[in-house]
Amino acid sequence: MLSFKTPILVHVTPENVCRMNGNGCEEYIKKVSAAVNAGVDIVQIRDKKASFFALGKVSKSLREAIGDAALIMINGDVEAAVQAQADGVHLPEKWQGGAATRGLLLGRSVHSLEAATRFYSHCHFLQIGTMYPSKTHPEKMEVEGLKLMEEVRCMTDLASRSWRGPLWDEDERNDTSGFNFIPSTLIGVGGINTQNAGDVIKAGADGVAVIRSISDASCSEEAADSAFAIKQAMCEIYRS
């Protein structure tokens, strides 16, 4: 498990975060900073069209704004994460690059039980989707839903009880920064908001990832309110 007090709240940036104009970027970072103060634990920078330099620049700006109050991860670019001194890197399910992450926190997106089974012992957490239909991916009419979260939680619980050693050979172990444990931290993603975050936790998640609940907020105060409400919705399930 991650060294966070669960439940974990992740904010994934909008796709154009590295291409916002000066004022737009400044206002967005203010919203993220407010959301971090209200409960966001991880900020995941995701902009597939951004350059190596642009990813590093946004990471630096975020670090200056939030300090060590939350972890910063870069999506899909290990080198950018290393150079930007980010805390981690998040890889898509279809990632074809090398597995070495140089000691960074490693997350992986998965969209099936098969993928989760393949990757769960090679990373610190799995980001599982899609939980609900979302505006971020309107083309995806059918989603995996809570059933996938339930299946993956069952799989990791069983694996944790029966695990006797690394599930890869020595070369693979060296490629994955020497991970020699089975993590079970699961993050739900996709269409999650205040109303349904608790249901994702009930299905077995340790936290949720949100995009628009924070990025689409009209101001910093609204972003903070949204982050706090989602965190509280998750906490209520943990207390029950």
Short mmCIF file of C-alpha atoms in Angstrom, two decimals:
data_model
loop_
_atom_site.label_atom_id
_atom_site.label_comp_id
_atom_site.label_asym_id
_atom_site.label_seq_id
_atom_site.Cartn_x
_atom_site.Cartn_y
_atom_site.Cartn_z
CA MET A 1 0.00 0.00 0.00
CA LEU A 2 1.06 3.58 -0.49
CA SER A 3 2.20 5.44 2.61
CA PHE A 4 -0.95 7.55 2.60
CA LYS A 5 -3.79 7.53 5.03
CA THR A 6 -6.57 6.12 2.90
CA PRO A 7 -8.71 7.06 1.12
CA ILE A 8 -6.43 8.58 -1.51
CA LEU A 9 -7.53 11.42 -3.77
CA VAL A 10 -5.74 11.86 -7.10
CA HIS A 11 -6.19 14.79 -9.45
CA VAL A 12 -5.37 14.09 -13.10
CA THR A 13 -4.73 17.28 -15.05
CA PRO A 14 -6.65 18.10 -18.22
CA GLU A 15 -4.99 17.07 -21.49
CA ASN A 16 -4.00 20.61 -22.43
CA VAL A 17 -2.36 21.54 -19.14
CA CYS A 18 1.04 22.15 -20.73
CA ARG A 19 -0.46 24.27 -23.51
CA MET A 20 -2.53 26.68 -21.45
CA ASN A 21 -1.76 30.36 -21.92
CA GLY A 22 -0.03 32.25 -19.11
CA ASN A 23 -3.12 33.45 -17.25
CA GLY A 24 -4.98 30.19 -17.79
CA CYS A 25 -2.10 28.13 -16.42
CA GLU A 26 -1.67 30.43 -13.44
CA GLU A 27 -5.36 30.21 -12.52
CA TYR A 28 -5.38 26.45 -12.96
CA ILE A 29 -2.37 26.01 -10.66
CA LYS A 30 -4.16 28.13 -8.05
CA LYS A 31 -7.12 25.74 -8.25
CA VAL A 32 -4.85 22.72 -7.88
CA SER A 33 -3.08 24.28 -4.91
CA ALA A 34 -6.42 24.94 -3.20
CA ALA A 35 -7.56 21.38 -3.94
CA VAL A 36 -4.34 19.98 -2.46
CA ASN A 37 -4.93 21.97 0.71
CA ALA A 38 -8.44 20.48 0.81
CA GLY A 39 -7.38 16.84 0.44
CA VAL A 40 -5.73 15.96 -2.91
CA ASP A 41 -2.83 13.57 -2.28
CA ILE A 42 -1.41 13.09 -5.79
CA VAL A 43 -1.35 15.37 -8.83
CA GLN A 44 -0.85 13.48 -12.08
CA ILE A 45 0.32 15.63 -15.00
CA ARG A 46 -1.21 14.21 -18.17
CA ASP A 47 -0.65 15.87 -21.54
CA LYS A 48 0.19 13.43 -24.33
CA LYS A 49 1.01 16.21 -26.80
CA ALA A 50 3.37 18.08 -24.50
CA SER A 51 7.10 18.27 -25.04
CA PHE A 52 9.67 17.02 -22.55
CA PHE A 53 10.44 20.65 -21.67
CA ALA A 54 6.77 21.62 -21.22
CA LEU A 55 6.09 18.71 -18.85
CA GLY A 56 9.07 19.72 -16.74
CA LYS A 57 7.99 23.35 -16.66
CA VAL A 58 4.48 22.53 -15.42
CA SER A 59 5.88 20.10 -12.87
CA LYS A 60 8.20 22.80 -11.53
CA SER A 61 5.36 25.35 -11.33
CA LEU A 62 3.17 22.88 -9.45
CA ARG A 63 5.98 22.03 -7.04
CA GLU A 64 6.51 25.70 -6.28
CA ALA A 65 2.78 26.07 -5.59
CA ILE A 66 2.12 22.97 -3.48
CA GLY A 67 5.52 22.15 -2.03
CA ASP A 68 5.51 18.70 -0.47
CA ALA A 69 1.80 18.77 0.40
CA ALA A 70 1.07 16.28 -2.41
CA LEU A 71 3.04 14.00 -4.71
CA ILE A 72 3.55 14.93 -8.36
CA MET A 73 3.52 12.27 -11.05
CA ILE A 74 4.04 12.62 -14.80
CA ASN A 75 2.01 10.49 -17.16
CA GLY A 76 3.78 8.39 -19.77
CA ASP A 77 7.28 9.93 -19.75
CA VAL A 78 9.85 8.40 -17.41
CA GLU A 79 12.66 10.69 -18.54
CA ALA A 80 10.56 13.81 -18.01
CA ALA A 81 9.65 12.59 -14.53
CA VAL A 82 13.30 11.99 -13.66
CA GLN A 83 14.51 15.33 -15.05
CA ALA A 84 11.67 17.26 -13.42
CA GLN A 85 12.39 15.55 -10.09
CA ALA A 86 8.79 14.41 -9.93
CA ASP A 87 7.81 11.87 -7.30
CA GLY A 88 6.59 9.32 -9.79
CA VAL A 89 5.49 8.29 -13.24
CA HIS A 90 2.15 6.90 -14.34
CA LEU A 91 2.11 4.55 -17.32
CA PRO A 92 -0.82 3.74 -19.61
CA GLU A 93 -1.93 0.14 -20.00
CA LYS A 94 -0.46 -0.10 -23.51
CA TRP A 95 2.92 1.38 -22.56
CA GLN A 96 5.60 -0.10 -24.83
CA GLY A 97 8.70 1.52 -23.33
CA GLY A 98 11.16 0.06 -20.88
CA ALA A 99 10.04 -0.75 -17.38
CA ALA A 100 12.91 0.89 -15.45
CA THR A 101 11.58 3.76 -13.36
CA ARG A 102 14.72 4.70 -11.42
CA GLY A 103 13.19 4.56 -7.99
CA LEU A 104 10.12 6.62 -8.87
CA LEU A 105 6.66 5.87 -7.54
CA LEU A 106 5.04 3.84 -10.32
CA GLY A 107 1.37 3.76 -11.23
CA ARG A 108 -0.28 1.89 -14.08
CA SER A 109 -3.65 2.27 -15.78
CA VAL A 110 -5.60 -0.92 -16.40
CA HIS A 111 -8.97 -1.62 -18.01
CA SER A 112 -9.35 -5.36 -17.48
CA LEU A 113 -8.73 -8.04 -14.88
CA GLU A 114 -6.18 -9.60 -17.23
CA ALA A 115 -4.14 -6.38 -17.36
CA ALA A 116 -4.43 -5.89 -13.60
CA THR A 117 -3.15 -9.43 -13.02
CA ARG A 118 -0.24 -8.77 -15.35
CA PHE A 119 0.89 -5.48 -13.83
CA TYR A 120 -0.10 -5.38 -10.16
CA SER A 121 3.15 -6.87 -8.87
CA HIS A 122 5.26 -4.45 -10.91
CA CYS A 123 3.93 -1.14 -9.63
CA HIS A 124 2.94 0.73 -6.49
CA PHE A 125 -0.68 1.23 -7.49
CA LEU A 126 -3.18 0.43 -10.21
CA GLN A 127 -5.51 3.08 -11.61
CA ILE A 128 -8.60 1.17 -12.68
CA GLY A 129 -11.17 2.40 -15.16
CA THR A 130 -13.47 3.24 -16.48
CA MET A 131 -15.85 3.37 -13.50
CA TYR A 132 -18.55 5.60 -15.02
CA PRO A 133 -19.17 7.37 -18.34
CA SER A 134 -17.29 10.67 -18.45
CA LYS A 135 -17.01 13.85 -20.48
CA THR A 136 -13.27 13.23 -20.77
CA HIS A 137 -13.91 10.15 -22.92
CA PRO A 138 -17.40 10.69 -24.40
CA GLU A 139 -16.69 8.16 -27.14
CA LYS A 140 -16.60 5.33 -24.60
CA MET A 141 -20.24 4.33 -24.40
CA GLU A 142 -19.69 1.10 -22.44
CA VAL A 143 -17.54 1.26 -19.32
CA GLU A 144 -15.95 -1.46 -17.21
CA GLY A 145 -17.76 -0.23 -14.12
CA LEU A 146 -17.57 -1.16 -10.45
CA LYS A 147 -17.56 -4.87 -11.27
CA LEU A 148 -13.99 -4.57 -12.53
CA MET A 149 -12.89 -2.91 -9.29
CA GLU A 150 -14.51 -5.72 -7.30
CA GLU A 151 -12.76 -8.36 -9.42
CA VAL A 152 -9.35 -6.73 -9.13
CA ARG A 153 -9.69 -6.28 -5.36
CA CYS A 154 -10.56 -9.95 -5.01
CA MET A 155 -7.53 -10.91 -7.10
CA THR A 156 -5.05 -8.75 -5.16
CA ASP A 157 -6.41 -9.89 -1.80
CA LEU A 158 -5.97 -13.53 -2.76
CA ALA A 159 -2.51 -12.90 -4.20
CA SER A 160 -1.37 -11.07 -1.07
CA ARG A 161 -2.33 -14.03 1.11
CA SER A 162 -0.57 -16.60 -1.06
CA TRP A 163 2.49 -14.66 -2.25
CA ARG A 164 5.85 -16.33 -1.58
CA GLY A 165 8.28 -14.24 -3.60
CA PRO A 166 8.85 -12.06 -6.69
CA LEU A 167 6.73 -12.99 -9.70
CA TRP A 168 9.47 -12.15 -12.22
CA ASP A 169 12.98 -13.29 -13.05
CA GLU A 170 16.12 -11.44 -11.96
CA ASP A 171 16.41 -9.35 -15.14
CA GLU A 172 12.81 -8.19 -14.86
CA ARG A 173 13.31 -7.44 -11.18
CA ASN A 174 16.23 -5.16 -11.96
CA ASP A 175 14.17 -3.42 -14.64
CA THR A 176 11.44 -2.55 -12.17
CA SER A 177 13.64 -0.89 -9.54
CA GLY A 178 13.78 -4.08 -7.48
CA PHE A 179 10.14 -4.26 -6.43
CA ASN A 180 9.77 -7.45 -4.43
CA PHE A 181 6.31 -7.11 -2.96
CA ILE A 182 2.69 -7.33 -4.04
CA PRO A 183 1.05 -3.94 -3.72
CA SER A 184 -2.69 -3.70 -3.45
CA THR A 185 -3.41 0.01 -3.73
CA LEU A 186 -6.28 0.49 -6.17
CA ILE A 187 -7.49 3.83 -7.51
CA GLY A 188 -10.79 4.14 -9.39
CA VAL A 189 -11.02 6.59 -12.30
CA GLY A 190 -13.65 7.73 -14.77
CA GLY A 191 -16.70 9.91 -14.20
CA ILE A 192 -16.21 10.04 -10.44
CA ASN A 193 -17.80 12.80 -8.39
CA THR A 194 -19.16 13.50 -4.91
CA GLN A 195 -22.26 11.37 -5.50
CA ASN A 196 -20.51 8.16 -6.58
CA ALA A 197 -17.04 8.28 -4.96
CA GLY A 198 -18.30 6.31 -1.97
CA ASP A 199 -19.58 3.53 -4.20
CA VAL A 200 -16.13 3.14 -5.75
CA ILE A 201 -14.66 2.72 -2.26
CA LYS A 202 -17.35 0.16 -1.41
CA ALA A 203 -16.31 -1.82 -4.50
CA GLY A 204 -12.78 -2.18 -3.11
CA ALA A 205 -10.87 0.97 -4.12
CA ASP A 206 -8.41 2.70 -1.82
CA GLY A 207 -9.11 6.01 -3.50
CA VAL A 208 -10.32 7.77 -6.62
CA ALA A 209 -8.89 9.95 -9.39
CA VAL A 210 -10.79 12.97 -10.69
CA ILE A 211 -10.22 15.47 -13.47
CA ARG A 212 -13.10 17.85 -14.14
CA SER A 213 -14.28 18.12 -10.55
CA ILE A 214 -11.21 20.28 -10.00
CA SER A 215 -10.10 21.51 -13.43
CA ASP A 216 -13.58 22.73 -14.39
CA ALA A 217 -14.16 24.56 -11.11
CA SER A 218 -14.93 28.24 -11.62
CA CYS A 219 -12.45 29.36 -8.96
CA SER A 220 -9.99 28.11 -6.35
CA GLU A 221 -12.65 28.03 -3.66
CA GLU A 222 -14.91 25.81 -5.75
CA ALA A 223 -11.99 23.48 -6.53
CA ALA A 224 -11.24 23.20 -2.82
CA ASP A 225 -14.88 22.56 -1.97
CA SER A 226 -15.09 19.82 -4.61
CA ALA A 227 -11.91 18.10 -3.40
CA PHE A 228 -13.07 18.26 0.21
CA ALA A 229 -16.52 16.89 -0.61
CA ILE A 230 -15.13 13.94 -2.56
CA LYS A 231 -12.62 13.15 0.19
CA GLN A 232 -15.39 13.29 2.79
CA ALA A 233 -17.64 11.03 0.71
CA MET A 234 -14.86 8.43 0.65
CA CYS A 235 -14.05 8.84 4.35
CA GLU A 236 -17.66 8.19 5.31
CA ILE A 237 -17.38 4.69 3.83
CA TYR A 238 -14.16 4.02 5.70
CA ARG A 239 -15.74 5.06 8.98
CA SER A 240 -18.86 2.94 8.47
#
